[in-house]
Amino acid sequence: MNRPMNRVINRVINRVINRLMAHGSWLMTHDGRPPHVTTGTYQGSNLMYDYDLLVVGSANADLVIGVERRPGAGETVLGSDLTVHPGGKGANQAVAAARLGARTALLARVGDDGHGRLLLDSQRASGVDTVGVLVGGAPTGVALITVDPSGDNSIVVSPGANGRLTPEDVRAAASLFQASRVVSAQLEIPLETVVEVVRNLADDSRFVLNPSPPRPLPSEVLAACDPLIVNEHEAKVILGDSAVGETPEDWARILLAKGPRSVVVTLGAEGALVASAQGVTRVPSVKVAAVDTTGAGDAFTAALAWKLGTGSALPDAAAYAARVGAAAVTKEGAQQSFPTAAEVDALCCANPGDNPRTPGRGSGSAPGTSSQGESQ
């Protein structure tokens, strides 16, 4: 059966599923468990399962402690009271996009535990469709985060259920891919699962990848990226022995030669640059007072992916994403810091270029803000 016919069949199946859910019927996931389902604002719409963005990735509980400074090897330091927030690069991106107004779905796996329920509640409250969120198989992933007074963070992730999001889960969600304009992924889930995501993309969809935490990528994945979004550290890991040249422009051109259709390199205080067959363009940062960089990189990626899906050119999408990342670092936490479109518009008159730092450069920064978190 050809792909166009498959897409028609998938659309019909999805409409039936959505109507069943609208009437309170429970559907079973492929592993026999009733899923946590919401159709959000799409219930009864003519755009059943027509998403601006499908995020495939991790969902973690962020356990955050404020510290005066991060401890060295063998050292113990005292910190603030522990706070627990919904996080994970995939869940963060989904919430960030939905907060901006994108019709968003999440494909992820959480544990059947309190942290998993926290994550599902957060997604639903933000308007994300959780029909693709699977439950069980392992405890919910956890991120241990320390944040210093400058807003910089250090993060250690225990993958938990994220490591059980499998290629089979991706294939079972094929209808979500067929109904999504843009698909975004990260590397807090197994690499073989990301490979399967690439293989299930709809013919006319766009794939955005932030390879964090970084690792060498197969050519099949690199060739699908449009764009590949990296900071300096991630670029050097992916380039490996090919990491020659001293400037971000050099890294971007070498990365392009490895197969991505486009590349975005985030540069902290220097903003970001975008590279494609049309050339290399610098995107200035936006000056803000950074409070917490956690999650700012995810907000940047989500905003960029959404804007690309609306037809924006890559430099314009990156400039908008820089403002989103900038707004995110002005508040504490990850998901609760993500701005609405109105809040981003309020930054439109900020003076670009004299920003102390833009999120995306180091272990807690992303492009477009004073400072941005590159994880969670």
CSV table of C-alpha atoms in Angstrom, one decimal:
chain,number,residue,atom,x,y,z
A,1,MET,CA,0.0,0.0,0.0
A,2,ASN,CA,1.4,3.4,-0.9
A,3,ARG,CA,2.2,6.1,1.6
A,4,PRO,CA,-0.6,8.5,0.5
A,5,MET,CA,-3.2,5.8,1.1
A,6,ASN,CA,-1.6,5.0,4.5
A,7,ARG,CA,-1.9,8.6,5.5
A,8,VAL,CA,-5.6,8.7,4.5
A,9,ILE,CA,-6.3,5.5,6.6
A,10,ASN,CA,-4.4,7.0,9.5
A,11,ARG,CA,-6.5,10.1,9.4
A,12,VAL,CA,-9.7,8.1,9.5
A,13,ILE,CA,-8.5,6.0,12.4
A,14,ASN,CA,-7.5,9.1,14.3
A,15,ARG,CA,-10.9,10.7,13.8
A,16,VAL,CA,-12.6,7.6,15.2
A,17,ILE,CA,-10.2,7.5,18.2
A,18,ASN,CA,-10.7,11.2,19.0
A,19,ARG,CA,-14.5,10.8,18.9
A,20,LEU,CA,-14.3,7.8,21.3
A,21,MET,CA,-12.2,9.9,23.7
A,22,ALA,CA,-14.5,12.8,23.5
A,23,HIS,CA,-17.3,10.5,24.7
A,24,GLY,CA,-15.3,9.3,27.6
A,25,SER,CA,-14.2,5.9,26.1
A,26,TRP,CA,-10.9,4.5,27.3
A,27,LEU,CA,-8.5,3.2,24.7
A,28,MET,CA,-5.7,0.7,25.4
A,29,THR,CA,-2.1,1.4,24.6
A,30,HIS,CA,-0.1,-1.2,22.7
A,31,ASP,CA,1.1,-2.7,26.0
A,32,GLY,CA,-2.4,-3.1,27.3
A,33,ARG,CA,-2.5,-0.2,29.8
A,34,PRO,CA,-5.2,2.5,29.6
A,35,PRO,CA,-3.3,5.7,28.7
A,36,HIS,CA,-3.6,9.1,30.3
A,37,VAL,CA,-5.4,10.9,27.5
A,38,THR,CA,-6.5,14.5,26.8
A,39,THR,CA,-7.5,16.0,23.6
A,40,GLY,CA,-7.1,19.5,25.0
A,41,THR,CA,-8.4,22.3,22.8
A,42,TYR,CA,-8.6,20.0,19.8
A,43,GLN,CA,-11.7,18.1,20.9
A,44,GLY,CA,-14.4,18.4,18.3
A,45,SER,CA,-12.1,20.4,16.0
A,46,ASN,CA,-11.9,19.8,12.2
A,47,LEU,CA,-8.2,19.6,12.8
A,48,MET,CA,-8.2,16.3,14.6
A,49,TYR,CA,-4.6,15.4,15.5
A,50,ASP,CA,-3.3,18.2,13.2
A,51,TYR,CA,-0.4,19.3,15.3
A,52,ASP,CA,2.0,22.2,14.8
A,53,LEU,CA,4.6,20.3,16.8
A,54,LEU,CA,5.1,16.8,18.0
A,55,VAL,CA,7.8,16.5,20.6
A,56,VAL,CA,9.4,13.1,21.1
A,57,GLY,CA,11.6,13.0,24.2
A,58,SER,CA,12.2,12.8,27.9
A,59,ALA,CA,9.9,13.7,30.8
A,60,ASN,CA,11.7,14.2,34.2
A,61,ALA,CA,10.9,15.4,37.6
A,62,ASP,CA,13.4,18.2,38.3
A,63,LEU,CA,14.8,18.2,41.9
A,64,VAL,CA,16.3,21.6,42.3
A,65,ILE,CA,18.6,23.0,45.0
A,66,GLY,CA,20.1,26.5,45.1
A,67,VAL,CA,23.8,26.7,46.1
A,68,GLU,CA,26.2,29.5,46.7
A,69,ARG,CA,28.7,27.6,44.5
A,70,ARG,CA,28.8,24.1,43.0
A,71,PRO,CA,30.9,21.6,45.0
A,72,GLY,CA,34.2,20.3,43.8
A,73,ALA,CA,35.3,16.7,43.9
A,74,GLY,CA,34.9,15.2,47.4
A,75,GLU,CA,33.3,18.4,48.7
A,76,THR,CA,30.0,18.9,50.4
A,77,VAL,CA,28.1,22.2,50.3
A,78,LEU,CA,24.9,23.3,51.9
A,79,GLY,CA,22.0,24.4,49.7
A,80,SER,CA,18.4,25.7,49.8
A,81,ASP,CA,15.3,23.7,50.5
A,82,LEU,CA,14.6,21.1,47.8
A,83,THR,CA,11.9,22.0,45.2
A,84,VAL,CA,10.4,19.6,42.7
A,85,HIS,CA,9.2,20.7,39.3
A,86,PRO,CA,8.1,19.0,36.1
A,87,GLY,CA,10.9,19.0,33.6
A,88,GLY,CA,12.8,16.9,31.0
A,89,LYS,CA,13.9,18.2,27.7
A,90,GLY,CA,11.0,16.7,25.8
A,91,ALA,CA,8.3,17.7,28.3
A,92,ASN,CA,9.9,21.2,28.6
A,93,GLN,CA,9.8,21.7,24.8
A,94,ALA,CA,6.1,20.6,24.6
A,95,VAL,CA,5.1,23.0,27.4
A,96,ALA,CA,7.1,25.9,25.9
A,97,ALA,CA,5.5,25.4,22.5
A,98,ALA,CA,2.0,25.1,23.9
A,99,ARG,CA,2.5,28.2,26.0
A,100,LEU,CA,3.3,30.2,22.9
A,101,GLY,CA,0.1,29.0,21.2
A,102,ALA,CA,1.4,26.0,19.2
A,103,ARG,CA,-0.9,22.9,18.9
A,104,THR,CA,1.4,20.4,20.5
A,105,ALA,CA,1.6,16.7,21.3
A,106,LEU,CA,4.1,14.8,23.4
A,107,LEU,CA,5.4,11.3,22.8
A,108,ALA,CA,7.2,10.2,26.0
A,109,ARG,CA,7.2,7.6,28.8
A,110,VAL,CA,6.7,8.2,32.5
A,111,GLY,CA,6.5,6.0,35.5
A,112,ASP,CA,3.2,5.0,37.3
A,113,ASP,CA,4.2,7.2,40.3
A,114,GLY,CA,3.8,10.6,41.8
A,115,HIS,CA,6.4,12.2,39.6
A,116,GLY,CA,4.7,10.8,36.5
A,117,ARG,CA,1.3,12.3,37.6
A,118,LEU,CA,3.0,15.6,38.2
A,119,LEU,CA,4.4,15.6,34.6
A,120,LEU,CA,1.0,14.7,33.1
A,121,ASP,CA,-0.8,17.3,35.1
A,122,SER,CA,1.7,19.9,33.9
A,123,GLN,CA,1.4,19.0,30.3
A,124,ARG,CA,-2.4,19.1,30.4
A,125,ALA,CA,-2.5,22.4,32.2
A,126,SER,CA,-0.4,23.9,29.4
A,127,GLY,CA,-2.6,22.6,26.7
A,128,VAL,CA,-0.4,19.8,25.5
A,129,ASP,CA,-2.1,16.7,24.1
A,130,THR,CA,-0.8,13.7,26.1
A,131,VAL,CA,-2.3,11.0,24.0
A,132,GLY,CA,1.2,9.8,23.2
A,133,VAL,CA,2.5,9.7,26.8
A,134,LEU,CA,2.9,6.1,27.9
A,135,VAL,CA,2.9,5.1,31.6
A,136,GLY,CA,4.9,2.4,33.3
A,137,GLY,CA,7.9,0.2,32.7
A,138,ALA,CA,10.2,2.0,35.1
A,139,PRO,CA,10.1,4.9,37.6
A,140,THR,CA,9.8,8.4,36.1
A,141,GLY,CA,13.1,10.0,35.2
A,142,VAL,CA,14.7,12.4,37.6
A,143,ALA,CA,17.0,15.4,37.1
A,144,LEU,CA,19.2,16.5,40.0
A,145,ILE,CA,19.8,20.3,39.4
A,146,THR,CA,22.0,22.7,41.3
A,147,VAL,CA,21.6,26.5,40.6
A,148,ASP,CA,24.1,29.1,41.7
A,149,PRO,CA,23.4,32.8,42.4
A,150,SER,CA,24.3,33.8,38.8
A,151,GLY,CA,21.6,31.5,37.4
A,152,ASP,CA,23.9,28.9,36.0
A,153,ASN,CA,23.0,25.2,36.6
A,154,SER,CA,24.6,21.8,36.7
A,155,ILE,CA,22.4,18.8,36.0
A,156,VAL,CA,22.6,15.0,36.5
A,157,VAL,CA,19.8,12.9,34.9
A,158,SER,CA,18.6,9.5,36.0
A,159,PRO,CA,16.7,8.4,32.8
A,160,GLY,CA,14.2,6.0,34.4
A,161,ALA,CA,11.2,5.5,32.1
A,162,ASN,CA,12.8,7.7,29.4
A,163,GLY,CA,15.2,4.8,28.7
A,164,ARG,CA,12.2,2.6,28.0
A,165,LEU,CA,10.8,4.7,25.2
A,166,THR,CA,11.5,2.3,22.4
A,167,PRO,CA,11.5,2.2,18.6
A,168,GLU,CA,8.3,0.0,19.0
A,169,ASP,CA,6.6,2.9,20.8
A,170,VAL,CA,7.5,5.2,18.0
A,171,ARG,CA,6.1,2.8,15.4
A,172,ALA,CA,2.9,2.4,17.4
A,173,ALA,CA,2.5,6.2,17.3
A,174,ALA,CA,2.8,6.5,13.5
A,175,SER,CA,-0.4,8.3,13.2
A,176,LEU,CA,0.9,11.2,15.4
A,177,PHE,CA,3.9,11.6,13.0
A,178,GLN,CA,1.6,11.7,10.0
A,179,ALA,CA,-0.5,14.5,11.5
A,180,SER,CA,2.5,16.7,12.7
A,181,ARG,CA,3.9,19.6,10.8
A,182,VAL,CA,7.2,19.6,12.8
A,183,VAL,CA,8.8,16.9,14.9
A,184,SER,CA,11.4,17.7,17.6
A,185,ALA,CA,13.6,15.3,19.5
A,186,GLN,CA,16.5,15.3,21.9
A,187,LEU,CA,19.0,12.7,23.2
A,188,GLU,CA,17.7,12.0,26.7
A,189,ILE,CA,15.9,9.0,25.2
A,190,PRO,CA,17.7,6.0,23.5
A,191,LEU,CA,19.4,6.9,20.2
A,192,GLU,CA,17.8,4.0,18.5
A,193,THR,CA,14.4,5.6,19.3
A,194,VAL,CA,15.5,8.8,17.7
A,195,VAL,CA,16.6,6.9,14.6
A,196,GLU,CA,13.1,5.4,14.5
A,197,VAL,CA,11.6,8.8,14.8
A,198,VAL,CA,13.5,9.9,11.6
A,199,ARG,CA,12.2,6.8,9.8
A,200,ASN,CA,8.6,7.6,10.7
A,201,LEU,CA,8.5,11.2,9.6
A,202,ALA,CA,5.8,12.3,7.3
A,203,ASP,CA,7.0,13.2,3.8
A,204,ASP,CA,6.2,16.9,4.2
A,205,SER,CA,7.2,17.3,7.9
A,206,ARG,CA,10.4,19.0,9.3
A,207,PHE,CA,12.7,17.4,11.9
A,208,VAL,CA,14.5,19.5,14.6
A,209,LEU,CA,17.1,17.9,16.8
A,210,ASN,CA,18.9,19.2,19.9
A,211,PRO,CA,21.5,16.5,20.5
A,212,SER,CA,21.7,16.9,24.3
A,213,PRO,CA,23.4,15.2,26.0
A,214,PRO,CA,25.7,15.1,22.9
A,215,ARG,CA,27.0,11.9,21.3
A,216,PRO,CA,28.1,11.0,17.8
A,217,LEU,CA,25.1,10.8,15.4
A,218,PRO,CA,24.5,8.3,12.6
A,219,SER,CA,24.3,9.8,9.1
A,220,GLU,CA,20.7,8.9,8.8
A,221,VAL,CA,19.8,11.2,11.7
A,222,LEU,CA,22.1,14.0,10.6
A,223,ALA,CA,20.6,14.0,7.1
A,224,ALA,CA,17.1,14.5,8.5
A,225,CYS,CA,18.0,17.5,10.7
A,226,ASP,CA,16.5,20.9,9.6
A,227,PRO,CA,18.0,22.3,11.8
A,228,LEU,CA,20.5,20.6,14.0
A,229,ILE,CA,20.6,22.8,17.1
A,230,VAL,CA,23.9,22.7,19.1
A,231,ASN,CA,25.9,24.8,21.6
A,232,GLU,CA,29.7,24.9,21.4
A,233,HIS,CA,30.2,21.8,23.5
A,234,GLU,CA,27.7,19.8,21.6
A,235,ALA,CA,29.1,20.9,18.3
A,236,LYS,CA,32.6,19.7,19.3
A,237,VAL,CA,31.4,16.3,20.4
A,238,ILE,CA,29.5,15.7,17.2
A,239,LEU,CA,32.4,16.9,15.1
A,240,GLY,CA,34.9,14.7,16.9
A,241,ASP,CA,38.1,14.6,14.9
A,242,SER,CA,36.6,16.9,12.4
A,243,ALA,CA,36.5,19.8,14.9
A,244,VAL,CA,38.9,22.1,13.2
A,245,GLY,CA,38.7,25.8,13.0
A,246,GLU,CA,38.4,28.4,15.8
A,247,THR,CA,35.1,30.1,15.0
A,248,PRO,CA,31.5,29.1,15.3
A,249,GLU,CA,31.2,29.8,11.6
A,250,ASP,CA,33.8,27.1,11.0
A,251,TRP,CA,32.0,24.6,13.2
A,252,ALA,CA,28.7,25.3,11.5
A,253,ARG,CA,30.1,24.8,8.0
A,254,ILE,CA,31.8,21.5,9.0
A,255,LEU,CA,28.6,20.3,10.6
A,256,LEU,CA,26.7,21.2,7.4
A,257,ALA,CA,29.1,19.1,5.5
A,258,LYS,CA,28.2,16.1,7.6
A,259,GLY,CA,24.7,16.1,6.3
A,260,PRO,CA,22.2,18.3,8.2
A,261,ARG,CA,20.0,20.6,5.9
A,262,SER,CA,20.6,23.5,8.4
A,263,VAL,CA,22.5,24.1,11.6
A,264,VAL,CA,21.9,26.5,14.5
A,265,VAL,CA,24.8,27.1,16.9
A,266,THR,CA,23.9,28.9,20.2
A,267,LEU,CA,26.6,31.2,21.6
A,268,GLY,CA,25.6,32.5,25.0
A,269,ALA,CA,26.2,36.3,25.2
A,270,GLU,CA,27.0,36.4,21.5
A,271,GLY,CA,23.6,35.2,20.5
A,272,ALA,CA,23.5,32.5,17.9
A,273,LEU,CA,24.2,31.8,14.3
A,274,VAL,CA,22.3,29.9,11.7
A,275,ALA,CA,23.8,28.1,8.7
A,276,SER,CA,22.3,26.5,5.6
A,277,ALA,CA,22.9,26.3,1.9
A,278,GLN,CA,22.0,30.0,1.7
A,279,GLY,CA,24.9,31.0,4.0
A,280,VAL,CA,25.6,31.9,7.6
A,281,THR,CA,23.8,34.5,9.6
A,282,ARG,CA,24.4,35.9,13.1
A,283,VAL,CA,21.4,36.3,15.5
A,284,PRO,CA,22.0,38.8,18.3
A,285,SER,CA,21.2,38.1,21.9
A,286,VAL,CA,18.6,39.9,24.0
A,287,LYS,CA,19.7,41.7,27.2
A,288,VAL,CA,17.9,40.5,30.3
A,289,ALA,CA,18.7,39.9,34.0
A,290,ALA,CA,19.1,36.1,34.3
A,291,VAL,CA,17.6,34.5,37.4
A,292,ASP,CA,17.7,30.8,36.4
A,293,THR,CA,18.9,29.3,33.1
A,294,THR,CA,17.2,25.9,33.6
A,295,GLY,CA,15.1,25.0,30.6
A,296,ALA,CA,15.9,28.1,28.5
A,297,GLY,CA,17.6,26.0,25.8
A,298,ASP,CA,14.4,23.9,25.6
A,299,ALA,CA,12.3,27.0,25.3
A,300,PHE,CA,14.6,28.2,22.5
A,301,THR,CA,14.3,24.9,20.6
A,302,ALA,CA,10.5,24.7,20.9
A,303,ALA,CA,10.0,28.3,19.7
A,304,LEU,CA,12.3,27.8,16.8
A,305,ALA,CA,10.6,24.5,15.8
A,306,TRP,CA,7.1,26.1,16.0
A,307,LYS,CA,8.1,29.2,14.0
A,308,LEU,CA,9.7,27.1,11.3
A,309,GLY,CA,6.4,25.2,11.0
A,310,THR,CA,4.5,28.5,10.5
A,311,GLY,CA,6.7,29.3,7.5
A,312,SER,CA,9.3,31.6,9.1
A,313,ALA,CA,12.7,31.7,7.6
A,314,LEU,CA,15.4,30.1,9.8
A,315,PRO,CA,17.1,33.4,10.8
A,316,ASP,CA,13.7,34.9,11.7
A,317,ALA,CA,12.7,31.8,13.6
A,318,ALA,CA,16.0,31.9,15.5
A,319,ALA,CA,15.6,35.6,16.4
A,320,TYR,CA,12.1,34.9,17.8
A,321,ALA,CA,13.4,31.9,19.7
A,322,ALA,CA,16.2,34.1,21.2
A,323,ARG,CA,13.5,36.3,22.7
A,324,VAL,CA,11.7,33.3,24.1
A,325,GLY,CA,14.9,32.0,25.7
A,326,ALA,CA,15.6,35.4,27.1
A,327,ALA,CA,12.2,35.7,28.7
A,328,ALA,CA,12.5,32.2,30.2
A,329,VAL,CA,15.7,33.0,32.2
A,330,THR,CA,14.1,35.9,34.0
A,331,LYS,CA,12.1,33.5,36.2
A,332,GLU,CA,13.0,30.5,38.4
A,333,GLY,CA,12.5,27.0,37.3
A,334,ALA,CA,11.9,25.4,33.9
A,335,GLN,CA,8.4,25.0,32.7
A,336,GLN,CA,6.9,27.6,35.1
A,337,SER,CA,9.3,30.1,33.5
A,338,PHE,CA,8.2,29.6,29.9
A,339,PRO,CA,6.7,32.8,28.4
A,340,THR,CA,3.4,33.3,26.6
A,341,ALA,CA,3.5,34.9,23.1
A,342,ALA,CA,2.4,38.2,24.8
A,343,GLU,CA,5.4,38.1,27.2
A,344,VAL,CA,7.7,37.5,24.3
A,345,ASP,CA,6.3,40.4,22.4
A,346,ALA,CA,7.1,42.6,25.4
A,347,LEU,CA,10.8,41.9,24.7
A,348,CYS,CA,10.6,43.1,21.1
A,349,CYS,CA,12.0,46.5,21.9
A,350,ALA,CA,14.9,45.1,23.9
A,351,ASN,CA,18.3,46.3,22.6
A,352,PRO,CA,20.0,43.3,21.0
A,353,GLY,CA,23.7,42.7,21.3
A,354,ASP,CA,24.6,44.1,24.7
A,355,ASN,CA,23.4,41.1,26.6
A,356,PRO,CA,25.7,39.7,29.2
A,357,ARG,CA,24.9,36.2,28.0
A,358,THR,CA,22.5,34.3,25.8
A,359,PRO,CA,21.2,30.9,26.6
A,360,GLY,CA,22.8,27.9,24.9
A,361,ARG,CA,26.5,28.5,25.3
A,362,GLY,CA,27.4,26.5,28.4
A,363,SER,CA,25.9,23.9,30.7
A,364,GLY,CA,23.0,26.1,31.4
A,365,SER,CA,22.5,28.6,28.6
A,366,ALA,CA,20.5,29.0,25.4
A,367,PRO,CA,20.5,31.5,22.6
A,368,GLY,CA,18.7,34.8,22.8
A,369,THR,CA,18.8,35.6,26.5
A,370,SER,CA,21.2,36.9,29.1
A,371,SER,CA,21.6,33.3,30.1
A,372,GLN,CA,19.9,30.1,29.3
A,373,GLY,CA,19.8,26.5,30.4
A,374,GLU,CA,20.9,24.0,27.9
A,375,SER,CA,19.1,21.1,29.6
A,376,GLN,CA,15.8,20.6,31.2
